[in-house]
Coordinates of C-alpha atoms and ligand atoms in Angstrom, one line a residue:
M1 CA -14.8 27.1 30.5
P2 CA -16.7 30.4 29.9
E3 CA -20.5 30.0 30.3
N4 CA -21.1 30.7 26.7
N5 CA -18.8 27.8 25.6
I6 CA -20.7 25.4 27.9
V7 CA -23.9 26.3 26.0
L8 CA -22.2 26.0 22.7
E9 CA -20.7 22.6 23.6
K10 CA -24.0 21.3 24.7
E11 CA -25.5 22.4 21.4
F12 CA -22.6 20.8 19.5
E13 CA -23.1 17.5 21.4
K14 CA -26.8 17.6 20.6
R15 CA -26.0 17.9 16.9
L16 CA -23.7 14.9 17.1
I17 CA -26.4 12.8 18.7
Q18 CA -28.8 13.9 15.9
Q19 CA -26.2 12.7 13.5
E20 CA -25.8 16.2 11.9
K21 CA -22.6 17.0 10.1
I22 CA -20.4 19.7 11.5
E23 CA -19.3 22.1 8.8
P24 CA -16.2 24.4 8.7
R25 CA -18.0 27.6 9.8
D26 CA -19.8 25.9 12.6
W27 CA -18.7 26.3 16.3
M28 CA -16.7 23.3 17.5
P29 CA -14.6 22.6 20.6
E30 CA -10.9 23.5 20.0
K31 CA -9.9 19.9 21.0
Y32 CA -12.3 18.5 18.3
R33 CA -10.7 20.8 15.7
N34 CA -7.2 19.8 16.8
Q35 CA -8.0 16.1 16.8
L36 CA -9.4 16.4 13.3
I37 CA -6.3 18.3 12.0
R38 CA -4.0 15.6 13.5
L39 CA -6.0 12.7 12.1
I40 CA -6.8 14.1 8.6
S41 CA -3.3 15.4 8.0
Q42 CA -1.8 12.1 9.1
H43 CA -4.2 10.4 6.7
A44 CA -3.2 12.8 3.9
H45 CA 0.5 12.1 4.6
S46 CA -0.2 8.4 4.4
E47 CA -1.6 8.7 1.0
I48 CA 1.3 10.6 -0.5
I49 CA 4.0 8.6 1.3
G50 CA 2.0 5.5 0.2
M51 CA 2.8 6.3 -3.4
L52 CA 6.5 5.6 -2.9
P53 CA 6.6 1.8 -2.2
E54 CA 4.3 1.2 -5.2
G55 CA 5.9 3.8 -7.4
N56 CA 9.1 1.6 -7.2
W57 CA 7.3 -1.0 -9.3
I58 CA 5.9 1.1 -12.1
T59 CA 9.0 0.6 -14.3
R60 CA 9.1 -3.1 -13.4
A61 CA 5.4 -4.1 -13.9
P62 CA 5.3 -7.3 -15.7
S63 CA 3.0 -6.2 -18.6
L64 CA 1.6 -3.0 -20.2
R65 CA -1.8 -3.7 -18.6
R66 CA -0.3 -4.0 -15.1
K67 CA 1.8 -0.9 -15.6
I68 CA -1.3 1.2 -16.7
A69 CA -3.3 -0.1 -13.7
L70 CA -0.4 0.6 -11.3
L71 CA 0.1 4.1 -12.7
A72 CA -3.6 4.9 -12.3
K73 CA -3.6 3.6 -8.7
V74 CA -0.6 5.6 -7.7
Q75 CA -2.1 8.8 -9.3
D76 CA -5.3 8.1 -7.3
E77 CA -3.3 8.1 -4.1
A78 CA -2.0 11.6 -4.9
G79 CA -5.6 12.7 -5.5
H80 CA -6.7 11.2 -2.1
G81 CA -3.8 13.2 -0.6
L82 CA -5.2 16.4 -2.2
Y83 CA -8.8 15.9 -1.0
L84 CA -7.5 15.2 2.5
Y85 CA -5.2 18.2 2.6
C86 CA -8.1 20.4 1.4
A87 CA -10.4 18.9 4.1
A88 CA -7.8 19.6 6.8
E89 CA -7.3 23.2 5.5
T90 CA -11.1 23.9 6.2
L91 CA -10.1 23.6 9.9
G92 CA -7.7 26.5 9.7
T93 CA -4.4 24.8 9.2
T94 CA -2.3 25.4 6.0
R95 CA -0.7 23.1 3.5
E96 CA 2.7 24.5 4.4
E97 CA 2.2 23.8 8.1
M98 CA 1.2 20.2 7.4
F99 CA 4.2 19.6 5.0
D100 CA 6.6 21.2 7.6
Q101 CA 5.4 18.8 10.3
L102 CA 5.7 15.8 8.0
H103 CA 9.2 16.8 6.8
E104 CA 10.4 17.6 10.4
G105 CA 9.2 14.1 11.5
K106 CA 6.6 15.6 13.8
A107 CA 3.6 14.3 12.0
K108 CA 3.0 10.6 11.6
Y109 CA 1.9 8.6 8.6
S110 CA 0.7 5.1 8.4
S111 CA 3.3 2.5 9.7
I112 CA 2.6 0.2 6.7
F113 CA 4.5 2.4 4.3
N114 CA 7.8 1.9 6.1
Y115 CA 8.1 -1.7 4.8
P116 CA 9.9 -2.5 1.5
T117 CA 8.3 -3.8 -1.7
L118 CA 10.7 -6.6 -2.6
T119 CA 8.8 -8.6 -5.3
W120 CA 5.9 -8.1 -7.7
A121 CA 3.7 -10.1 -5.4
D122 CA 4.0 -7.2 -2.9
I123 CA 2.0 -5.0 -5.2
G124 CA -0.8 -7.5 -5.1
M125 CA -0.6 -7.8 -1.3
I126 CA -0.7 -4.0 -0.9
G127 CA -3.9 -3.8 -3.0
W128 CA -5.5 -6.8 -1.3
L129 CA -4.4 -6.3 2.3
V130 CA -3.4 -2.6 2.7
D131 CA -6.1 -1.1 0.6
G132 CA -8.5 -3.7 2.0
A133 CA -7.6 -2.6 5.6
A134 CA -7.9 1.1 4.6
I135 CA -11.4 0.4 3.1
I136 CA -12.7 -1.2 6.4
N137 CA -11.3 1.7 8.4
Q138 CA -12.5 4.4 6.0
T139 CA -16.0 3.2 5.0
T140 CA -17.0 3.4 8.7
M141 CA -15.3 6.8 9.1
A142 CA -17.1 8.0 6.0
R143 CA -20.1 8.3 8.3
C144 CA -18.1 10.6 10.7
S145 CA -19.3 13.9 12.1
Y146 CA -17.1 16.3 10.2
G147 CA -18.7 17.1 6.8
P148 CA -15.6 17.7 4.6
Y149 CA -13.7 14.6 5.9
S150 CA -16.8 12.4 5.5
R151 CA -17.3 13.6 2.0
S152 CA -13.7 13.1 0.9
L153 CA -13.8 9.6 2.4
L154 CA -16.9 8.6 0.4
R155 CA -15.0 9.5 -2.8
I156 CA -11.8 7.8 -1.6
C157 CA -13.5 4.6 -0.7
K158 CA -15.0 4.2 -4.2
E159 CA -11.5 4.4 -5.7
E160 CA -9.9 2.2 -3.0
N161 CA -12.4 -0.6 -4.0
F162 CA -10.8 -0.6 -7.4
H163 CA -7.4 -0.7 -5.8
K164 CA -8.3 -3.7 -3.7
I165 CA -9.7 -5.6 -6.7
Q166 CA -6.6 -4.9 -8.8
G167 CA -4.5 -6.3 -5.9
M168 CA -6.7 -9.4 -5.5
E169 CA -6.5 -10.0 -9.2
I170 CA -2.7 -10.0 -9.1
V171 CA -2.7 -12.3 -6.0
G172 CA -5.2 -14.6 -7.7
V173 CA -3.1 -15.0 -10.8
L174 CA 0.0 -15.7 -8.8
C175 CA -1.8 -18.3 -6.6
S176 CA -3.1 -20.1 -9.6
G177 CA 0.2 -20.0 -11.4
T178 CA 3.4 -22.0 -11.2
K179 CA 5.0 -23.3 -8.0
E180 CA 7.5 -20.4 -8.0
Q181 CA 4.6 -17.9 -8.3
R182 CA 2.6 -19.5 -5.5
E183 CA 5.8 -19.5 -3.3
M184 CA 6.4 -15.8 -4.2
A185 CA 2.8 -15.0 -3.1
Q186 CA 3.1 -16.9 0.2
E187 CA 6.5 -15.3 1.0
S188 CA 5.0 -11.9 0.4
F189 CA 1.8 -12.7 2.4
N190 CA 4.1 -13.7 5.3
R191 CA 5.8 -10.4 5.3
W192 CA 2.6 -8.2 4.9
W193 CA 0.1 -10.0 7.2
W194 CA 1.3 -8.7 10.6
P195 CA 2.2 -5.1 9.5
T196 CA -1.3 -4.9 8.0
L197 CA -2.9 -5.8 11.3
M198 CA -0.8 -3.0 12.9
M199 CA -2.4 -0.4 10.6
F200 CA -5.4 -0.4 12.8
G201 CA -3.5 1.1 15.7
P202 CA -2.8 -0.2 19.3
H203 CA -5.3 -2.2 21.2
D204 CA -8.3 -0.1 22.4
S205 CA -6.9 -0.2 26.0
N206 CA -3.6 1.5 24.7
S207 CA -5.2 3.9 22.4
P208 CA -5.0 7.4 23.9
N209 CA -7.0 9.1 21.3
S210 CA -9.9 6.7 20.8
G211 CA -12.0 7.9 23.8
E212 CA -12.4 11.5 22.4
L213 CA -12.6 10.4 18.8
L214 CA -15.4 7.9 19.5
K215 CA -17.2 10.4 21.7
W216 CA -17.2 13.0 19.0
K217 CA -18.1 10.5 16.2
I218 CA -14.9 11.1 14.3
K219 CA -14.1 7.4 14.8
M220 CA -17.2 5.2 14.4
K221 CA -15.7 1.9 15.5
S222 CA -12.7 1.2 17.7
N223 CA -9.2 0.0 16.5
D224 CA -9.8 -3.5 17.8
E225 CA -13.4 -3.8 16.3
L226 CA -12.1 -2.8 12.8
R227 CA -9.0 -5.1 13.0
Q228 CA -11.3 -8.0 13.9
R229 CA -13.6 -7.2 11.0
F230 CA -10.5 -7.2 8.7
I231 CA -9.2 -10.5 10.1
D232 CA -12.6 -12.3 9.7
I233 CA -13.0 -11.2 6.1
T234 CA -9.4 -11.8 5.1
V235 CA -8.9 -15.2 6.6
E236 CA -11.7 -16.5 4.4
Q237 CA -10.2 -14.8 1.3
A238 CA -6.8 -16.3 2.0
K239 CA -8.4 -19.8 2.0
V240 CA -9.7 -19.2 -1.4
F241 CA -6.3 -18.2 -2.6
G242 CA -4.8 -21.2 -1.0
L243 CA -2.5 -19.0 1.2
E244 CA -1.6 -20.0 4.7
I245 CA -1.9 -17.3 7.4
P246 CA 1.5 -16.9 9.1
D247 CA 0.1 -17.3 12.6
P248 CA 0.3 -20.6 14.5
N249 CA -2.2 -19.3 17.0
L250 CA -5.0 -18.5 14.5
N251 CA -8.1 -20.2 15.7
Y252 CA -11.8 -20.1 14.9
N253 CA -13.6 -19.2 18.1
Q254 CA -17.0 -21.1 18.0
K255 CA -18.3 -18.9 20.8
T256 CA -17.8 -15.5 19.2
G257 CA -17.9 -16.7 15.6
K258 CA -14.7 -14.8 15.0
W259 CA -11.1 -15.7 14.3
D260 CA -8.7 -15.3 17.2
T261 CA -5.1 -14.5 16.4
G262 CA -1.7 -14.5 18.1
E263 CA -0.4 -11.2 19.6
I264 CA 1.0 -8.5 17.4
N265 CA 4.6 -7.5 17.8
W266 CA 3.9 -4.2 19.5
E267 CA 7.6 -3.5 19.9
E268 CA 8.0 -3.5 16.2
F269 CA 4.9 -1.3 15.8
Y270 CA 6.2 1.4 18.1
N271 CA 9.6 1.2 16.6
V272 CA 8.1 1.9 13.1
I273 CA 5.8 4.7 14.2
N274 CA 8.8 6.4 16.1
G275 CA 10.8 6.6 12.9
N276 CA 12.9 3.4 13.2
G277 CA 11.3 1.0 10.8
L278 CA 13.0 -0.5 7.8
C279 CA 12.3 2.3 5.4
N280 CA 11.3 5.4 7.5
K281 CA 14.5 7.3 6.6
E282 CA 14.3 6.3 2.9
R283 CA 10.6 7.3 2.6
L284 CA 11.0 10.7 4.4
G285 CA 14.2 11.3 2.3
A286 CA 12.4 10.7 -1.0
R287 CA 9.5 12.8 0.1
K288 CA 11.7 15.7 1.0
N289 CA 13.7 15.4 -2.3
A290 CA 10.5 15.5 -4.2
H291 CA 9.2 18.5 -2.3
F292 CA 12.3 20.7 -2.1
G293 CA 13.9 19.5 -5.4
N294 CA 10.7 20.5 -7.3
S295 CA 10.0 23.7 -5.5
W296 CA 10.4 25.6 -8.9
V297 CA 7.2 24.0 -10.1
R298 CA 5.3 25.5 -7.1
D299 CA 7.1 28.9 -7.6
A300 CA 6.2 28.9 -11.4
A301 CA 2.5 28.1 -10.6
T302 CA 2.1 30.7 -7.9
T303 CA 4.0 33.4 -9.9
Y304 CA 1.6 32.7 -12.8
E305 CA -1.5 32.9 -10.6
N306 CA -0.3 36.1 -8.8
K307 CA 0.4 37.8 -12.2
K308 CA -3.1 36.7 -13.5
N309 CA -4.7 38.1 -10.3
N310 CA -2.7 41.4 -10.6
L311 CA -3.8 41.8 -14.2
K312 CA -7.4 41.2 -13.2
A313 CA -7.1 43.8 -10.3
A314 CA -5.5 46.4 -12.5
Ligands
3HC401 N1 0.7 4.1 11.8 C1 1.3 5.2 12.3 N2 0.8 5.7 13.5 C2 -0.2 5.1 14.1 C3 -0.8 4.0 13.7 C4 -0.3 3.4 12.5 N3 -0.8 2.3 11.9 N4 -1.8 3.6 14.5 C5 -1.8 4.5 15.5 N5 -0.8 5.4 15.3 C6 -0.4 6.5 16.2 C7 -1.5 7.5 16.3 O1 -1.4 8.4 15.2 C8 -1.2 8.1 17.6 O2 -0.1 9.0 17.5 P1 -0.3 10.6 17.8 O3 -1.2 10.7 19.0 O4 1.1 11.0 18.0 O5 -0.9 11.2 16.6 C9 -0.7 6.9 18.4 O6 -0.2 6.0 17.5 C10 -1.8 6.3 19.3 O7 -2.8 5.7 18.5 P2 -4.4 5.9 18.7 O8 -5.1 4.6 18.5 O9 -4.6 6.7 19.9 O10 -4.6 6.9 17.5 P3 -5.9 7.2 16.7 O11 -7.1 7.1 17.6 O12 -5.7 8.4 15.8 O13 -6.1 5.9 15.7 C11 -5.7 5.4 13.4 C12 -5.1 5.6 14.7 C13 -6.6 4.1 13.5 C14 -4.7 5.2 12.3 C15 -6.7 6.6 13.0 O14 -5.9 7.8 13.1 C16 -7.4 6.5 11.7 O15 -8.3 5.8 11.5 N6 -6.9 7.4 10.8 C17 -7.6 7.7 9.5 C18 -7.2 6.7 8.5 C19 -5.8 6.7 8.2 O16 -5.0 7.6 8.5 N7 -5.3 5.7 7.4 C20 -4.0 5.5 6.9 C21 -4.0 4.2 6.3 S1 -3.2 4.2 4.8 C22 -4.2 4.8 3.6 O17 -5.3 5.2 3.8 C23 -3.6 4.9 2.2 C24 -4.3 4.0 1.3 O18 -3.9 4.3 0.0 C25 -4.1 2.6 1.5

């Protein structure tokens, strides 16, 4: 490494220790920049792919009130995608590059969105569990070292809180409803519990990126720490709903004061993140149709902008 870079890196690390935010024009190690581009763009892709499983239920929401809330939630996810793509662009990548990587299957998005939404209860579970897991992950990362990501997460988390409450309300209504409604909620919970635990990523010992991300204060807590926090909160909430956790090995550990669980099916996890989950092909297909089928909208918008700028310049 050139001597100048060693000095700059020392200065950079000092700033991290002092909990200063790193801003786009500041010097940063190339690996820090690349890790951020990878992580923020994956997060952005998760937001926009995440619109698809819920979007399926907008036309089938059981009442006007539910439809309005779901529409607003799905629109929020699009907004989150936009903040995040903008945050990633401050690091020197472009929207086109990020979309190309998603469409070519080179960039990942959250495993959770490769599962189908089969019943209305799934919409409740996504709000309660999936948004609940995202909040736990993202409220800690909102304190991360990169300014634009940290600021976008602050705003995203405020909206995710509303999403979680709307999901919990749906689950609460079903769980205090008829026998059929309670069964529908339990059946849905059984399908979403394990995939939600997978959202936090592999165990720390199998997480190749965690070392660097923790060192650079991009991640503030490890995958396992966040997963455990989610489990401890959610087991108690499930009890209130009267739902049974689909894990025969779930056990309250008196020594640690935490809930121990059985092992996650890691084969399923790696299958899903490598493109072979239940809905990977459907999700990517829908995403590409939306992007390429509606390219005329982008063309119209950029032509209008270019014309306006040319007129200003003339
Ligand atoms: N889904 C898909 N891929 C995953 C994954 C998951 N649940 N968990 C891990 N992976 C991938 C990683 O991306 C990495 O692949 P890569 O090196 O090819 O990019 C590989 O598995 C190894 O995992 P690591 O633990 O080393 O990866 P990270 O250190 O990056 O940790 C993470 C993974 C915890 C997901 C982290 O990237 C993270 O916290 N990201 C920011 C938050 C985010 O992306 N959330 C998406 C949730 S959904 C959402 O927010 C939408 C909302 O509306 C609910």
